[in-house]
mmCIF file of C-alpha atoms in Angstrom:
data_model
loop_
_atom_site.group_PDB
_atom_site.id
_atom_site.type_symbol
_atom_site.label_atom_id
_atom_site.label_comp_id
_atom_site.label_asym_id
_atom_site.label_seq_id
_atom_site.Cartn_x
_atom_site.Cartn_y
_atom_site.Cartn_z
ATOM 1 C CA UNK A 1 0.000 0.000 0.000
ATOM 2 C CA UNK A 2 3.128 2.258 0.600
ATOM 3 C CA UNK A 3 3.923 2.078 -3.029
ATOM 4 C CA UNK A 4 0.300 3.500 -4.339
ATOM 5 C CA UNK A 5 0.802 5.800 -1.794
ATOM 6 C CA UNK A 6 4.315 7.538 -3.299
ATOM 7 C CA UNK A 7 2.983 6.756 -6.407
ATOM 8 C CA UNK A 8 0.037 8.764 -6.198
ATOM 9 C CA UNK A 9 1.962 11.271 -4.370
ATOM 10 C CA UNK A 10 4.414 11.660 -6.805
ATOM 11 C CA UNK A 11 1.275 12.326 -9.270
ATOM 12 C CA UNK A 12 -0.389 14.425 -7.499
ATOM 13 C CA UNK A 13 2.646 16.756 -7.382
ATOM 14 C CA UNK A 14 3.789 16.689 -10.997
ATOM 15 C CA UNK A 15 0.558 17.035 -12.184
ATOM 16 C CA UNK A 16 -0.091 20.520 -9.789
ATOM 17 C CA UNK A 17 3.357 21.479 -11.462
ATOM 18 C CA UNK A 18 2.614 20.792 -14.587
ATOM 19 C CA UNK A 19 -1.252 22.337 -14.213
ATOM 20 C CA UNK A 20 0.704 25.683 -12.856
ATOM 21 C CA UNK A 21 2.823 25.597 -16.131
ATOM 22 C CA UNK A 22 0.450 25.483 -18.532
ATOM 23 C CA UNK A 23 -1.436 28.405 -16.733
ATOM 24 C CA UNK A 24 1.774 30.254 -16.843
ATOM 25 C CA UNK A 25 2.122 29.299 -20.765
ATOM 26 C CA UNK A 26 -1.352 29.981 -21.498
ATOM 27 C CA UNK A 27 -1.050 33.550 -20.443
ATOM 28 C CA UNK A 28 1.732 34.026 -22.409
ATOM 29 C CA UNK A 29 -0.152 33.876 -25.227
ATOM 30 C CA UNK A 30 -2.613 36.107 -27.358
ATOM 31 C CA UNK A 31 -6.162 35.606 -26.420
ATOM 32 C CA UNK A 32 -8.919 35.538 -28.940
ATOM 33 C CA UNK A 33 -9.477 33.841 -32.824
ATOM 34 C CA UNK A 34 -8.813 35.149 -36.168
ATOM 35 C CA UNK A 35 -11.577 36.417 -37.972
ATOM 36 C CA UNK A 36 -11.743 37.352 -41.980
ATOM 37 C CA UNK A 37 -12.849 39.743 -43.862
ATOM 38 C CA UNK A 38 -13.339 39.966 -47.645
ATOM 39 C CA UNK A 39 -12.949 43.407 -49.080
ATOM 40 C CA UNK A 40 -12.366 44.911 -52.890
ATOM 41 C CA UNK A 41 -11.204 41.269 -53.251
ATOM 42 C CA UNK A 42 -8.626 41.518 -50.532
ATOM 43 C CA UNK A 43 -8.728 39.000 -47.510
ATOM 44 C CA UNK A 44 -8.119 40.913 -44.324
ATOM 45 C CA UNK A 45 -7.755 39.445 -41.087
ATOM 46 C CA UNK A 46 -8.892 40.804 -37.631
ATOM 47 C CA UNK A 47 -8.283 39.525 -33.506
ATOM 48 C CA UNK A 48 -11.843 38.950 -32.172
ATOM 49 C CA UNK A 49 -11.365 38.576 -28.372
ATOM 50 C CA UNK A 50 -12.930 39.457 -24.483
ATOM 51 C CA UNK A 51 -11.790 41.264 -22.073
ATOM 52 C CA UNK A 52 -13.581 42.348 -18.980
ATOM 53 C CA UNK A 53 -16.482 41.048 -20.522
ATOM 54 C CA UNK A 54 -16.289 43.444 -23.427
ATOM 55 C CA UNK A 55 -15.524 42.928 -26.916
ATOM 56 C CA UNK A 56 -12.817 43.795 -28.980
ATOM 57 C CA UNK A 57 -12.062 43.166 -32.356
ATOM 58 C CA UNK A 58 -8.937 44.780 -33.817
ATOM 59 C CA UNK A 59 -7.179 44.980 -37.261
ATOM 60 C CA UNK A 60 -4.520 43.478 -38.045
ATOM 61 C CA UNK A 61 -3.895 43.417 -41.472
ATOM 62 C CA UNK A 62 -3.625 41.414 -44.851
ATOM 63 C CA UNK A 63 -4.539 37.783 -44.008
ATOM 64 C CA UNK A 64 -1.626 36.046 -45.732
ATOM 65 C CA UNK A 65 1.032 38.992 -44.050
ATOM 66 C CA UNK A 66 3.552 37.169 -41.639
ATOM 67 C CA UNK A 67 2.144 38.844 -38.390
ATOM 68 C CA UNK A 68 -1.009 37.138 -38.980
ATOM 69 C CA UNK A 69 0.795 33.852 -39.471
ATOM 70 C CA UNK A 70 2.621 33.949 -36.469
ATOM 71 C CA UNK A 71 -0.761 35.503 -34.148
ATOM 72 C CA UNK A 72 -2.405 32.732 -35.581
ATOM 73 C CA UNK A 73 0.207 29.993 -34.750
ATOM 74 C CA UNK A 74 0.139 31.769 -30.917
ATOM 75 C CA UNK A 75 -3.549 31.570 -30.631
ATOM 76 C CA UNK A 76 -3.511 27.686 -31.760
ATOM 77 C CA UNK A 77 -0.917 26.958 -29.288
ATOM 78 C CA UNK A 78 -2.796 28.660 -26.526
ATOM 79 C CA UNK A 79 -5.997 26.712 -27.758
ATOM 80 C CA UNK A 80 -3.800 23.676 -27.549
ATOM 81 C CA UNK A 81 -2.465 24.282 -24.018
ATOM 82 C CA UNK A 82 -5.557 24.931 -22.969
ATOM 83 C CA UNK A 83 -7.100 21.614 -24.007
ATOM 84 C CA UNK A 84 -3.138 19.958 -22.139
ATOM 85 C CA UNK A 85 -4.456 22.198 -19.032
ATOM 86 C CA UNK A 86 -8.204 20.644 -19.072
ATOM 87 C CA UNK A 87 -7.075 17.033 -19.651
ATOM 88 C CA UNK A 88 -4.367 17.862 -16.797
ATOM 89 C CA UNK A 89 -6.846 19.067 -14.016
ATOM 90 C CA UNK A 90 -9.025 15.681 -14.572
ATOM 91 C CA UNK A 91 -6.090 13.455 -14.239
ATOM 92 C CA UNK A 92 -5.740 15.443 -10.806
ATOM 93 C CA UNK A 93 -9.174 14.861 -9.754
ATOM 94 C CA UNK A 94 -9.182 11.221 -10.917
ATOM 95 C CA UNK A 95 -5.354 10.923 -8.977
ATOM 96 C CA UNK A 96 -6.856 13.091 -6.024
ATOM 97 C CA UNK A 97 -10.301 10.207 -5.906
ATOM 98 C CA UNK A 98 -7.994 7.551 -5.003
ATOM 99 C CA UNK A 99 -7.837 6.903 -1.066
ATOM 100 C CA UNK A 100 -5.034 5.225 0.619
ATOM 101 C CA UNK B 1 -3.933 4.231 -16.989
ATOM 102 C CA UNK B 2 -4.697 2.898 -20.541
ATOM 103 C CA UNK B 3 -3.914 6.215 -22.040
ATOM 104 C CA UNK B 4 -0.605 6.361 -20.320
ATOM 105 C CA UNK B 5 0.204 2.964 -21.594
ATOM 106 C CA UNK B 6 -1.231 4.024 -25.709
ATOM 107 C CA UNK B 7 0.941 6.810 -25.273
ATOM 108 C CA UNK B 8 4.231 5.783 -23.812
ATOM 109 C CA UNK B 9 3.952 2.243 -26.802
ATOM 110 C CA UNK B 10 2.890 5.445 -29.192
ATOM 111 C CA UNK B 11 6.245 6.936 -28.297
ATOM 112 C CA UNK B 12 8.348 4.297 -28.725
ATOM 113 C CA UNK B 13 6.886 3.588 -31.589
ATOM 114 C CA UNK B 14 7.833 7.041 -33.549
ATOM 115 C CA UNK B 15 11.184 6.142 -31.909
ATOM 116 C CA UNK B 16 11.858 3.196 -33.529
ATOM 117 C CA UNK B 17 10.366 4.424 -37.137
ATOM 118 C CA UNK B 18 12.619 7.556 -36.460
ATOM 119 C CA UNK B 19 15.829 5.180 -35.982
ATOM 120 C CA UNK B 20 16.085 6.729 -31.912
ATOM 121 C CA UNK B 21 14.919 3.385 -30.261
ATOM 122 C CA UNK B 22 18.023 1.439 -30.738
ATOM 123 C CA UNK B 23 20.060 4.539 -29.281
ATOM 124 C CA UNK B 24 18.606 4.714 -26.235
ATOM 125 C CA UNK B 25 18.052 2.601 -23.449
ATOM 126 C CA UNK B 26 14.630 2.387 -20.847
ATOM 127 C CA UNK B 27 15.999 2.486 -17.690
ATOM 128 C CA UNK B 28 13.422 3.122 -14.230
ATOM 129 C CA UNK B 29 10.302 1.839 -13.314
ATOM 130 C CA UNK B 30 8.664 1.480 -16.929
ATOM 131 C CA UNK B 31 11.376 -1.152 -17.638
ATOM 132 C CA UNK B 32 9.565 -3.509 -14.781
ATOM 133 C CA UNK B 33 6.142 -3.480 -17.040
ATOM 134 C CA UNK B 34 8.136 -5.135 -19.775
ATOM 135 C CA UNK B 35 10.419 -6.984 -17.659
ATOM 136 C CA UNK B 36 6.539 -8.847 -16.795
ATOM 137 C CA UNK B 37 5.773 -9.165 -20.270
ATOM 138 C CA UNK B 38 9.672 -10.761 -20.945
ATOM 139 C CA UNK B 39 8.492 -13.322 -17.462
ATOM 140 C CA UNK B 40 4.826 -14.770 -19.445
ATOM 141 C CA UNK B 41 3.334 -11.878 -17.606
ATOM 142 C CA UNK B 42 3.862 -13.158 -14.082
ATOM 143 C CA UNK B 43 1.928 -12.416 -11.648
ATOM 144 C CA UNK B 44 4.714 -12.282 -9.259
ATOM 145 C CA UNK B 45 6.162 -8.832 -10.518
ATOM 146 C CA UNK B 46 3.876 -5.982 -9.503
ATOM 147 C CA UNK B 47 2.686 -3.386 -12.056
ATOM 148 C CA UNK B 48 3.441 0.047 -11.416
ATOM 149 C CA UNK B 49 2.937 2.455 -14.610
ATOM 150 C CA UNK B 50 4.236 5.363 -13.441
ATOM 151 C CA UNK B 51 4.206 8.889 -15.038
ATOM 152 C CA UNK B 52 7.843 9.127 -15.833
ATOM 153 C CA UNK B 53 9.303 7.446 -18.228
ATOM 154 C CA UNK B 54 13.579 7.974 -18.247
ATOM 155 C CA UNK B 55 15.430 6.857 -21.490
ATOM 156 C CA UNK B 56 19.974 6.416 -20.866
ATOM 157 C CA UNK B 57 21.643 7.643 -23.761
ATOM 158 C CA UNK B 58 24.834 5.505 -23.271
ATOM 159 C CA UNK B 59 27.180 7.395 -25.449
ATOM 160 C CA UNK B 60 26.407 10.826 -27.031
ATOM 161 C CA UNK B 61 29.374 10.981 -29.004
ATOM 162 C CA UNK B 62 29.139 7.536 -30.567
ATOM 163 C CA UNK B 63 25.086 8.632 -32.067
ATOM 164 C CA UNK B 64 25.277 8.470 -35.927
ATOM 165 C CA UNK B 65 23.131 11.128 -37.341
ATOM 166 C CA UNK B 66 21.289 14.099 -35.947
ATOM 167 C CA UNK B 67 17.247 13.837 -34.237
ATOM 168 C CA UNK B 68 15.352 16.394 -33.697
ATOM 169 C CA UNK B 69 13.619 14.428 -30.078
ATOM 170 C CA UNK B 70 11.842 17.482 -28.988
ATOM 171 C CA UNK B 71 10.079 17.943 -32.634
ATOM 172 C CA UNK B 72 9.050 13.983 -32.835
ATOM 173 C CA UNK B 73 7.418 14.675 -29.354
ATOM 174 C CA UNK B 74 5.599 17.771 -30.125
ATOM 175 C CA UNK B 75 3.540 16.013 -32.616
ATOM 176 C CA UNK B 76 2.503 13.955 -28.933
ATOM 177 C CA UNK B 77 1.694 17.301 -27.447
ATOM 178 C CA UNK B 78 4.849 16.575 -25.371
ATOM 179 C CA UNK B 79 6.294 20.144 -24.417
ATOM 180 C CA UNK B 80 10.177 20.534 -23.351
ATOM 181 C CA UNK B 81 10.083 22.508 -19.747
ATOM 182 C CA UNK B 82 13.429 22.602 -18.447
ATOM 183 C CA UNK B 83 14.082 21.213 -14.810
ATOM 184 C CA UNK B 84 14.944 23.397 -11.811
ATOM 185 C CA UNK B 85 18.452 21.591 -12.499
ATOM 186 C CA UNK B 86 18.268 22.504 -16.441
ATOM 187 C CA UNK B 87 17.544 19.039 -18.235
ATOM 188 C CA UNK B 88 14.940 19.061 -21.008
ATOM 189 C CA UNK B 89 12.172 17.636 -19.178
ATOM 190 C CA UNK B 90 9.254 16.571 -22.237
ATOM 191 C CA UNK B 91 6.043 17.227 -20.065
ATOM 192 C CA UNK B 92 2.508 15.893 -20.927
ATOM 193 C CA UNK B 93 -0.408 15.291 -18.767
ATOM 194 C CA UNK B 94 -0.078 11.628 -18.985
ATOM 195 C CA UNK B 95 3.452 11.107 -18.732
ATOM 196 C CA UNK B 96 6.780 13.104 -18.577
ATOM 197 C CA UNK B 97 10.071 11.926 -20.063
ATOM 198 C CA UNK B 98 13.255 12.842 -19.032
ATOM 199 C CA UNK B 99 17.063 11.459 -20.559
ATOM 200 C CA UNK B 100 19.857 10.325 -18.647
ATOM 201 C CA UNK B 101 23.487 10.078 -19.110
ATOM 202 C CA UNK B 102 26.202 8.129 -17.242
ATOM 203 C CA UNK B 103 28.376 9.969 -14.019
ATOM 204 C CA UNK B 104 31.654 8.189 -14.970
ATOM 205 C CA UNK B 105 34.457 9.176 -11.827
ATOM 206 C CA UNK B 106 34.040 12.345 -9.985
ATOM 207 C CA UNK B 107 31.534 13.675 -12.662
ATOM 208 C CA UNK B 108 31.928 17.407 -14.002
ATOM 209 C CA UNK B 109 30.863 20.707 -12.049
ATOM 210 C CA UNK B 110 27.818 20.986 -14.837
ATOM 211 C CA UNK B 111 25.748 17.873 -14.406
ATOM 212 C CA UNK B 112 23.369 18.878 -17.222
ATOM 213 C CA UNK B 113 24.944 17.984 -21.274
ATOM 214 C CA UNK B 114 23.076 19.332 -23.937
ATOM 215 C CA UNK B 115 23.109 16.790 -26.592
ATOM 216 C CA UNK B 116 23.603 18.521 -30.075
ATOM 217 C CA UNK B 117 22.485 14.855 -31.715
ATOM 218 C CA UNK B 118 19.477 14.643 -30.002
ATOM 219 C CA UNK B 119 18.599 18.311 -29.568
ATOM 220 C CA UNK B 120 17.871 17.899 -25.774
ATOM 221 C CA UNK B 121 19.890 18.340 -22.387
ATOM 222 C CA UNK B 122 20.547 15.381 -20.006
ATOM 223 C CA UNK B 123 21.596 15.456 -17.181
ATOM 224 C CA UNK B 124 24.306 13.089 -15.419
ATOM 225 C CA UNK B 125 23.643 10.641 -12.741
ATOM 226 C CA UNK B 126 25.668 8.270 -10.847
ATOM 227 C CA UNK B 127 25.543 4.526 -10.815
ATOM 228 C CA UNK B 128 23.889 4.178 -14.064
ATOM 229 C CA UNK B 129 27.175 2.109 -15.922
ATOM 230 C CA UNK B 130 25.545 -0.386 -13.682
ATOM 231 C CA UNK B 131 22.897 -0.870 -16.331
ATOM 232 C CA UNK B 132 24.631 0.351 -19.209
ATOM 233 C CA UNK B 133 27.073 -2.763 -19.637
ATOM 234 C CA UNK B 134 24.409 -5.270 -19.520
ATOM 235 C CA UNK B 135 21.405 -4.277 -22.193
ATOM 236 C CA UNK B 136 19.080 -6.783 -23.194
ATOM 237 C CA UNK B 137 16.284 -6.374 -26.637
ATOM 238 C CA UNK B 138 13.086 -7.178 -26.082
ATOM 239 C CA UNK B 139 10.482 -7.545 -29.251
ATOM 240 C CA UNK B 140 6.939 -5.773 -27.747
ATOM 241 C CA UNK B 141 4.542 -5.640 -29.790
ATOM 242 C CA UNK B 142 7.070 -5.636 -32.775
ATOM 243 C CA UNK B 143 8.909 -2.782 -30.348
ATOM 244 C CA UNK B 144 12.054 -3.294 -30.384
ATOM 245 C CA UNK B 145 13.356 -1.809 -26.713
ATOM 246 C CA UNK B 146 16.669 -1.953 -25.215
ATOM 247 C CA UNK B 147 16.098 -2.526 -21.236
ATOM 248 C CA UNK B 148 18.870 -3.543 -18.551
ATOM 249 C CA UNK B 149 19.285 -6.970 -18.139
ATOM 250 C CA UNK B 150 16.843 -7.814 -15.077
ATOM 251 C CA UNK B 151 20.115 -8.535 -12.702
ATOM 252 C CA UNK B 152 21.393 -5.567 -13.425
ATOM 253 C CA UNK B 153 18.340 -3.702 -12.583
ATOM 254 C CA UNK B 154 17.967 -5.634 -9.482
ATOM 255 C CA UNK B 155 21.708 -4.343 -8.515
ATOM 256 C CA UNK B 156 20.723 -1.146 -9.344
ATOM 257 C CA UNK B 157 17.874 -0.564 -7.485
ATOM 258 C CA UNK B 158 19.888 -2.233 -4.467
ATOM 259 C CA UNK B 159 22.323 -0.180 -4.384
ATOM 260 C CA UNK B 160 19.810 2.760 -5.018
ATOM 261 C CA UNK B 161 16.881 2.268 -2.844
ATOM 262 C CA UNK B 162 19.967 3.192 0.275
ATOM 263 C CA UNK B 163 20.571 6.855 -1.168
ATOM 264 C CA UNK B 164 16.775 7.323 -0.968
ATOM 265 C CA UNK B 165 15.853 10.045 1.284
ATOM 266 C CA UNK B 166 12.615 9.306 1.028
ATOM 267 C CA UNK B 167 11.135 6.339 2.907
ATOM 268 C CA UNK B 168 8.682 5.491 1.029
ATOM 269 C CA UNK B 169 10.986 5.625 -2.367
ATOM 270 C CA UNK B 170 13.437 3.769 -0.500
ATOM 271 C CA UNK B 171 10.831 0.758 0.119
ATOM 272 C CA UNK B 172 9.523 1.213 -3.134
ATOM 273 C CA UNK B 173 13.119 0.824 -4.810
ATOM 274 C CA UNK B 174 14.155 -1.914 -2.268
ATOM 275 C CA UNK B 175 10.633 -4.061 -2.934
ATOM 276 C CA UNK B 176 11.011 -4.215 -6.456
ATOM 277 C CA UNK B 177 14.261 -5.460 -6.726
ATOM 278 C CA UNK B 178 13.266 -8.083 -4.833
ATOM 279 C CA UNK B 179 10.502 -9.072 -6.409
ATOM 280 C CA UNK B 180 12.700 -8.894 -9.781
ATOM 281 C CA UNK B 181 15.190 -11.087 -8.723
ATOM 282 C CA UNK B 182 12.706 -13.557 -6.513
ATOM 283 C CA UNK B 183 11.586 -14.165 -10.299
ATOM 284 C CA UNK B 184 15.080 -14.522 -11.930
ATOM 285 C CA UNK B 185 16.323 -16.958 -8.511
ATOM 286 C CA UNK B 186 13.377 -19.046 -10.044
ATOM 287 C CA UNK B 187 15.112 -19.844 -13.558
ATOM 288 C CA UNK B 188 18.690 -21.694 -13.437
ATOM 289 C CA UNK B 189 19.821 -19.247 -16.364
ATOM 290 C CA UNK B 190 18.521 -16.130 -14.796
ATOM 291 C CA UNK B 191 19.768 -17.064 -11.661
ATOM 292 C CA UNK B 192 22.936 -17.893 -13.129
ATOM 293 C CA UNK B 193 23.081 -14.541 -14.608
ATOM 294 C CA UNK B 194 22.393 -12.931 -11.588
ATOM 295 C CA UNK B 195 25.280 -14.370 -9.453
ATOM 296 C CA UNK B 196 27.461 -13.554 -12.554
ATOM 297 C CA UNK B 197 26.519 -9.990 -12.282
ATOM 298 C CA UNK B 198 27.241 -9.600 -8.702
ATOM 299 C CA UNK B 199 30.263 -11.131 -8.981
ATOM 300 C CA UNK B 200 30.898 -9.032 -11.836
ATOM 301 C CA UNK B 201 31.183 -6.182 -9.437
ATOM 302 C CA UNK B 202 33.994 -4.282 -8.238
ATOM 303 C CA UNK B 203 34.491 -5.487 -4.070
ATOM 304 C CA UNK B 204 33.150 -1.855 -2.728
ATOM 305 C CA UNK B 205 29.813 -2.232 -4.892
ATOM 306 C CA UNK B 206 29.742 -6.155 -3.600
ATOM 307 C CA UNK B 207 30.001 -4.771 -0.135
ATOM 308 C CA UNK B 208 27.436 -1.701 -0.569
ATOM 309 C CA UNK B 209 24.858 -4.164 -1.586
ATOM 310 C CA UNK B 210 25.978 -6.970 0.965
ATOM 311 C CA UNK B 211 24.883 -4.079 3.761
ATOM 312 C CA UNK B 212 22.251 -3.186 2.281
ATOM 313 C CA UNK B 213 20.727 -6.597 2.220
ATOM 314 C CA UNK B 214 21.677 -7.134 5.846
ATOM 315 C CA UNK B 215 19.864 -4.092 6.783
ATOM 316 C CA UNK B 216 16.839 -5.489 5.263
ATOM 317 C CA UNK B 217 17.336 -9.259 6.597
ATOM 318 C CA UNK B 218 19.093 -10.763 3.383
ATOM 319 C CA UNK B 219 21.982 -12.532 3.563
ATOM 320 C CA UNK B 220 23.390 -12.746 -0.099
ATOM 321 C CA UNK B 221 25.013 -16.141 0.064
ATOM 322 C CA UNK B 222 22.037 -17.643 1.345
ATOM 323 C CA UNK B 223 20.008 -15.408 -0.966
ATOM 324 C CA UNK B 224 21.449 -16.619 -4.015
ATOM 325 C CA UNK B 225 22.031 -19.687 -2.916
#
């Protein structure tokens, strides 16, 4: 029963370090999503996000420009790390369920 | 538990299609899963899948080629956070991995090598040429992983489970080296194997593990018979 116990200890640990991590990552990046807009046949792209529970959207630019590329690989990552830092908070509960 | 176990075979998987596998070696507790599979699953070794998985590169400079390890994990969703001691630590909410190299002598002041080859920085630890001159392959699944030969991983853990701080680790480390070698003291080869490796050992390691078994009740002539 000792073992379970520094095994699940051990869990329990890494995954609060690892939950703290991704919250520190996560704010690191851009909030929002990408939105498009067609104009005189030009594709422009804009930053839809909250804040405060208001809206903002801003402009950023031509949709294929290289700022818009790299906000848009920042906002994926965040979505990604956010979907790391949900699957990481169950695997706490589910460690933090088990009774020894 | 099932996803830790998709993902960590997943893993070695795109290790041994990226031409890694056969580079590395599994060292820790991970290697006692497949140790089971390599006894017909016995029942007499314990399962513990823990989170961390710990891979020994045995020699840096002899690595033919260049891989990019923190890219193949990525596509995982494996992300490289560096330890408070610097290594590349490849975190993941199911498992973390982490690569080792071998403390030969007095070590170096800087414990942590980055690895230009593998695009990663290990860090050093002691006692690990204990497993390093004794690999074994073992076919899983059509896996082809490099593991310590069970004796030496019972040696290891020996000598490990008394630089424990930890009590709990220290049992933990202690138990399943018994258990290991319990299993190997039942086949004449094993067995053989293990009383080679002992007395493979330099006299201060023989004594270091003779104490340690005494401490715990063993005495090794009697043990291994």
């Amino acid at each position: 029963m000792s073992h379970l116990k520094d095994v699940v200890s051990d869990e329990k640990q890494r995954l609060s370090e690892l939950i703290k991590f991704y919250q520190i990552e996560i704010k690191k990046m851009p909030k929002g999503s990408i939105r498009y807009k067609i104009i005189s046949n030009n594709k422009y792209a804009y930053n839809n996000y909250r804040d405060k529970g208001k809206h903002f959207t801003i402009y950023l630019g031509k949709a294929d420009s290289k700022d818009v590329k790299a906000l848009k690989e920042k906002i994926e990552k965040r979505k990604k790390l956010s979907l790391l830092l949900k699957k990481a908070k169950i695997n706490f509960k589910e460690v933090s369920k088990v009774k020894i | 538990m099932e996803t830790k176990y998709e993902l960590a075979l997943n893993v070695l998987k795109e290790f041994q299609k990226e031409g890694i596998l056969d580079k590395i070696v599994l060292i820790g507790s991970w290697c006692i899963f497949f140790y089971r599979q390599y006894f017909d699953n016995t029942d007499d070794i314990h399962l513990w899948k823990t989170a961390d998985i710990d891979f020994l590169i045995p020699d840096p400079r002899k690595i033919p080629g260049e891989y990019n390890i923190p890219d193949i994990l990525k596509k995982f969703d494996f992300i490289e956070k560096p330890a408070s001691s610097g290594q590349s630590q490849f975190v993941h909410p199911d498992l973390y991995l982490e690569f080792l190299l071998v403390k030969k002598g007095k070590g170096t002041d800087e414990p942590v090598k980055y690895i230009p080859k593998f695009h990663l920085k290990a860090v050093e630890l002691r006692y690990l040429n204990l497993l390093e001159s004794n690999i074994m392959t073992l076919n899983y699944r059509g896996i082809k992983i490099r593991l310590p030969e069970p004796s030496s991983f019972v040696f290891h853990k020996i000598i490990l489970s008394d630089k424990r701080k930890n009590s709990l680790k220290r049992d933990k480390d202690f138990d399943s080296a018994i258990q290991i070698a319990n299993v190997l003291l039942k086949n004449k080869s094993e067995k053989e194997k293990l009383i080679d490796t002992y007395n493979s050992f330099p006299k201060g390691w023989q004594k270091t593990i003779n104490k340690i078994l005494i401490k715990n009740n063993i005495d090794i002539a009697e043990w291994l018979g």
